[in-house]
Amino acid sequence: MPTLLHLDTSVFPGEASASRAVTATFRQEWEAQHPTGTVIYRDLAAEPLPHLDGLAAQAGFVPAENHTPEQQAAFALRETLASELERADVVLIGAPMYNFTIPSTLKAWLDHVIIMGRTAGAEQTTTSGTPAIVVASRGGGYGPGTPRESFEFVTTYLEKALRDGLNLDVQFVVPELTLARSNPAMADLVELSDASKAKAHEDAASKAKELATRFAA
C-alpha cells in the first residue's frame, strides 16, 4: 500500500490554521482511498528540527562508508528524514506564508533532506517524480496582478527547492485572504476569502482522489 509523507508547519493548531485545515482535507480523502496505507506525519511546529550544522552538512558530501563516528552521528537525522522522503509515494506539505516566505521550520527540513548526489544535484534522484501537494496559505492577496505580487516568496521558492532541487512533481493549493474574517480592514474581502477557502478544500480533495487512483491496489 502507498505511503503519504505529511508535513505541517503552521504555528496555529487545528482549524485555527488555514493550511492545517486544507492538508487535513487532503489527508482525509487520501486515507479514505487507502485505509491500510502508511502515513508518515511530522508536525514541524510542535516538534521543530534542529538547524543543519556544519558537521551534518559536511557529512552529506562524504560517502557513508567513509563517515567518521562524529559524522555518522551528525548525519543520522538527515538519513532518517531523507529516507522518509524517499519512501513516500506522495508528499503533502502545509506551507503558510510568514513574513512573505516559508516557516523557518520547513526551511530546516529542506536543508536536511536536500542531499547532493542523492535527493538532489542530478537529473534522476531518489525522489524524482514523486508528487508533492503544497498548501501555500496566505493572509492577504499575492497573486498575479496584485500590488504585493512581488512579495510572494512561498510558491516561488518552493517551486525551485522542491521541483528543481528535489525533482518532485509539485502542485500548489493556495487559500488566500485568510485574515479577512479577523481583520476589520479586510471586511470587504470576506466573500473572496470564503470562496478561496472553499476552492482550496475542493482542490485538495480532488487532488487526493486523483493521486489515489495512481496507487490503486
Short mmCIF file of C-alpha atoms in Angstrom, two decimals:
data_model
loop_
_atom_site.label_atom_id
_atom_site.label_comp_id
_atom_site.label_asym_id
_atom_site.label_seq_id
_atom_site.Cartn_x
_atom_site.Cartn_y
_atom_site.Cartn_z
CA MET A 1 0.00 0.00 0.00
CA PRO A 2 1.15 3.55 -0.69
CA THR A 3 2.89 5.89 1.73
CA LEU A 4 1.97 9.53 2.32
CA LEU A 5 4.51 11.88 3.89
CA HIS A 6 2.55 14.69 5.57
CA LEU A 7 4.29 17.79 6.93
CA ASP A 8 2.50 20.59 8.80
CA THR A 9 4.32 23.79 9.73
CA SER A 10 1.72 26.29 10.92
CA VAL A 11 2.28 27.70 14.39
CA PHE A 12 -1.51 27.66 14.89
CA PRO A 13 -3.38 24.46 15.83
CA GLY A 14 -6.25 22.72 14.07
CA GLU A 15 -8.93 24.81 12.40
CA ALA A 16 -7.18 27.99 13.54
CA SER A 17 -4.70 27.27 10.76
CA ALA A 18 -5.83 27.56 7.14
CA SER A 19 -3.01 25.33 5.91
CA ARG A 20 -3.65 22.60 8.52
CA ALA A 21 -7.36 22.58 7.69
CA VAL A 22 -6.66 22.06 3.98
CA THR A 23 -3.93 19.44 4.47
CA ALA A 24 -6.41 17.63 6.75
CA THR A 25 -8.95 17.60 3.91
CA PHE A 26 -6.37 16.08 1.56
CA ARG A 27 -5.28 13.50 4.10
CA GLN A 28 -8.85 12.53 4.99
CA GLU A 29 -9.65 11.85 1.34
CA TRP A 30 -6.35 10.03 0.82
CA GLU A 31 -6.94 7.78 3.82
CA ALA A 32 -10.49 7.07 2.66
CA GLN A 33 -9.00 5.71 -0.56
CA HIS A 34 -6.13 3.88 1.19
CA PRO A 35 -7.32 2.94 4.70
CA THR A 36 -4.48 0.45 5.14
CA GLY A 37 -1.81 2.71 3.71
CA THR A 38 1.02 4.31 5.67
CA VAL A 39 1.14 7.95 6.75
CA ILE A 40 4.40 9.43 7.98
CA TYR A 41 3.45 12.60 9.83
CA ARG A 42 5.67 15.36 11.11
CA ASP A 43 4.36 18.46 12.84
CA LEU A 44 7.38 20.69 12.39
CA ALA A 45 5.88 23.45 14.52
CA ALA A 46 5.21 21.19 17.51
CA GLU A 47 8.48 19.28 17.09
CA PRO A 48 10.89 21.52 15.18
CA LEU A 49 14.04 20.09 13.71
CA PRO A 50 17.43 21.45 14.68
CA HIS A 51 19.07 23.67 12.12
CA LEU A 52 21.62 21.99 9.89
CA ASP A 53 25.07 22.37 11.41
CA GLY A 54 28.48 22.24 9.83
CA LEU A 55 29.28 18.63 10.72
CA ALA A 56 25.96 17.30 9.36
CA ALA A 57 26.35 19.41 6.22
CA GLN A 58 29.89 18.18 5.66
CA ALA A 59 28.83 14.56 6.14
CA GLY A 60 26.42 14.93 3.23
CA PHE A 61 29.38 15.19 0.87
CA VAL A 62 31.19 12.13 2.23
CA PRO A 63 30.22 8.54 1.29
CA ALA A 64 28.52 6.84 4.24
CA GLU A 65 31.18 4.15 4.43
CA ASN A 66 33.81 6.86 4.95
CA HIS A 67 31.99 8.72 7.73
CA THR A 68 33.87 9.27 10.94
CA PRO A 69 31.93 8.33 14.09
CA GLU A 70 31.19 12.04 14.59
CA GLN A 71 29.94 12.45 11.02
CA GLN A 72 27.83 9.31 11.31
CA ALA A 73 26.13 10.64 14.43
CA ALA A 74 25.62 14.08 12.91
CA PHE A 75 24.18 12.61 9.70
CA ALA A 76 21.73 10.27 11.44
CA LEU A 77 18.84 12.74 11.41
CA ARG A 78 19.44 13.65 7.78
CA GLU A 79 19.41 9.95 6.93
CA THR A 80 16.09 9.46 8.75
CA LEU A 81 14.43 12.44 7.09
CA ALA A 82 15.75 11.66 3.62
CA SER A 83 14.65 8.04 3.95
CA GLU A 84 11.13 9.17 4.89
CA LEU A 85 11.03 11.33 1.79
CA GLU A 86 12.36 8.52 -0.39
CA ARG A 87 9.71 6.11 0.96
CA ALA A 88 6.88 8.48 0.15
CA ASP A 89 4.62 7.89 -2.83
CA VAL A 90 3.06 11.32 -2.26
CA VAL A 91 4.28 14.30 -0.21
CA LEU A 92 1.82 16.71 1.43
CA ILE A 93 3.16 19.99 2.83
CA GLY A 94 1.39 22.77 4.69
CA ALA A 95 3.35 25.95 4.00
CA PRO A 96 1.73 29.12 5.35
CA MET A 97 3.27 32.45 4.43
CA TYR A 98 5.14 34.07 7.32
CA ASN A 99 6.72 37.44 6.58
CA PHE A 100 6.44 36.80 2.84
CA THR A 101 8.17 33.40 2.87
CA ILE A 102 8.02 29.87 4.30
CA PRO A 103 8.21 28.98 8.01
CA SER A 104 11.77 28.51 9.21
CA THR A 105 10.85 25.02 10.38
CA LEU A 106 10.14 23.99 6.79
CA LYS A 107 13.43 25.51 5.65
CA ALA A 108 15.21 23.43 8.29
CA TRP A 109 13.57 20.27 6.92
CA LEU A 110 14.63 21.16 3.40
CA ASP A 111 18.21 21.80 4.49
CA HIS A 112 18.33 18.29 5.95
CA VAL A 113 16.72 16.39 3.06
CA ILE A 114 18.46 18.14 0.17
CA ILE A 115 21.48 15.88 -0.19
CA MET A 116 23.58 16.40 -3.29
CA GLY A 117 24.11 13.26 -5.33
CA ARG A 118 21.19 11.52 -3.64
CA THR A 119 17.97 13.51 -3.41
CA ALA A 120 19.33 16.48 -5.37
CA GLY A 121 22.02 17.53 -7.80
CA ALA A 122 21.27 15.14 -10.66
CA GLU A 123 18.68 14.69 -13.42
CA GLN A 124 17.50 11.48 -11.77
CA THR A 125 17.45 11.42 -7.98
CA THR A 126 15.99 9.09 -5.37
CA THR A 127 12.95 11.39 -5.19
CA SER A 128 12.44 12.13 -8.89
CA GLY A 129 8.82 12.37 -9.99
CA THR A 130 7.23 11.97 -6.56
CA PRO A 131 4.02 14.03 -6.46
CA ALA A 132 4.06 16.84 -3.90
CA ILE A 133 0.99 18.85 -2.92
CA VAL A 134 1.83 22.13 -1.19
CA VAL A 135 -0.87 24.06 0.64
CA ALA A 136 0.51 27.60 0.46
CA SER A 137 -1.90 29.64 2.57
CA ARG A 138 -1.54 33.38 2.96
CA GLY A 139 -3.36 36.07 4.88
CA GLY A 140 -3.52 38.58 2.04
CA GLY A 141 -3.58 38.58 -1.74
CA TYR A 142 -0.30 37.97 -3.55
CA GLY A 143 -1.48 36.58 -6.87
CA PRO A 144 -0.55 37.82 -10.35
CA GLY A 145 -1.52 41.43 -10.88
CA THR A 146 -1.96 42.25 -7.19
CA PRO A 147 0.02 45.11 -5.57
CA ARG A 148 2.01 42.63 -3.47
CA GLU A 149 2.74 40.05 -6.15
CA SER A 150 6.48 40.74 -5.89
CA PHE A 151 6.41 39.97 -2.14
CA GLU A 152 5.43 36.32 -2.67
CA PHE A 153 8.36 34.06 -1.79
CA VAL A 154 6.50 30.89 -0.82
CA THR A 155 5.48 29.29 -4.11
CA THR A 156 8.37 30.93 -5.95
CA TYR A 157 10.91 29.46 -3.53
CA LEU A 158 9.29 26.06 -3.08
CA GLU A 159 8.94 25.58 -6.79
CA LYS A 160 12.69 25.90 -7.07
CA ALA A 161 13.56 23.89 -3.95
CA LEU A 162 11.07 21.07 -4.49
CA ARG A 163 10.78 20.87 -8.27
CA ASP A 164 14.21 21.97 -9.42
CA GLY A 165 16.08 20.79 -6.31
CA LEU A 166 14.43 17.52 -5.32
CA ASN A 167 12.83 16.79 -8.71
CA LEU A 168 9.38 16.44 -7.14
CA ASP A 169 6.23 16.85 -9.22
CA VAL A 170 4.86 19.91 -7.39
CA GLN A 171 1.30 21.21 -7.37
CA PHE A 172 0.10 24.13 -5.25
CA VAL A 173 -3.19 24.69 -3.45
CA VAL A 174 -3.46 28.34 -2.41
CA PRO A 175 -6.07 29.53 0.09
CA GLU A 176 -5.56 33.28 0.35
CA LEU A 177 -7.06 36.31 2.09
CA THR A 178 -7.32 34.05 5.14
CA LEU A 179 -7.21 37.01 7.55
CA ALA A 180 -10.30 38.66 6.07
CA ARG A 181 -12.67 37.48 8.82
CA SER A 182 -10.33 38.54 11.65
CA ASN A 183 -9.02 41.81 10.21
CA PRO A 184 -11.58 44.64 10.08
CA ALA A 185 -9.54 46.37 7.38
CA MET A 186 -10.25 43.39 5.10
CA ALA A 187 -14.00 43.25 5.73
CA ASP A 188 -14.83 43.86 2.08
CA LEU A 189 -12.75 40.80 1.12
CA VAL A 190 -14.63 38.26 3.25
CA GLU A 191 -16.61 36.90 0.31
CA LEU A 192 -13.46 36.42 -1.75
CA SER A 193 -11.76 34.82 1.25
CA ASP A 194 -14.59 32.36 1.74
CA ALA A 195 -14.55 31.46 -1.95
CA SER A 196 -10.78 30.92 -1.87
CA LYS A 197 -11.10 28.71 1.21
CA ALA A 198 -13.85 26.60 -0.35
CA LYS A 199 -11.88 26.18 -3.57
CA ALA A 200 -8.76 25.16 -1.66
CA HIS A 201 -10.63 22.39 0.16
CA GLU A 202 -12.24 21.30 -3.09
CA ASP A 203 -8.87 21.26 -4.88
CA ALA A 204 -7.23 19.34 -2.02
CA ALA A 205 -9.92 16.65 -2.05
CA SER A 206 -9.80 16.44 -5.84
CA LYS A 207 -6.03 16.08 -5.95
CA ALA A 208 -6.13 13.41 -3.24
CA LYS A 209 -8.65 11.39 -5.24
CA GLU A 210 -6.69 11.80 -8.47
CA LEU A 211 -3.41 10.75 -6.89
CA ALA A 212 -5.08 7.86 -5.08
CA THR A 213 -6.03 6.30 -8.41
CA ARG A 214 -2.35 6.08 -9.35
CA PHE A 215 -1.75 3.75 -6.43
CA ALA A 216 -4.91 1.69 -6.52
CA ALA A 217 -4.36 -1.87 -5.39
#
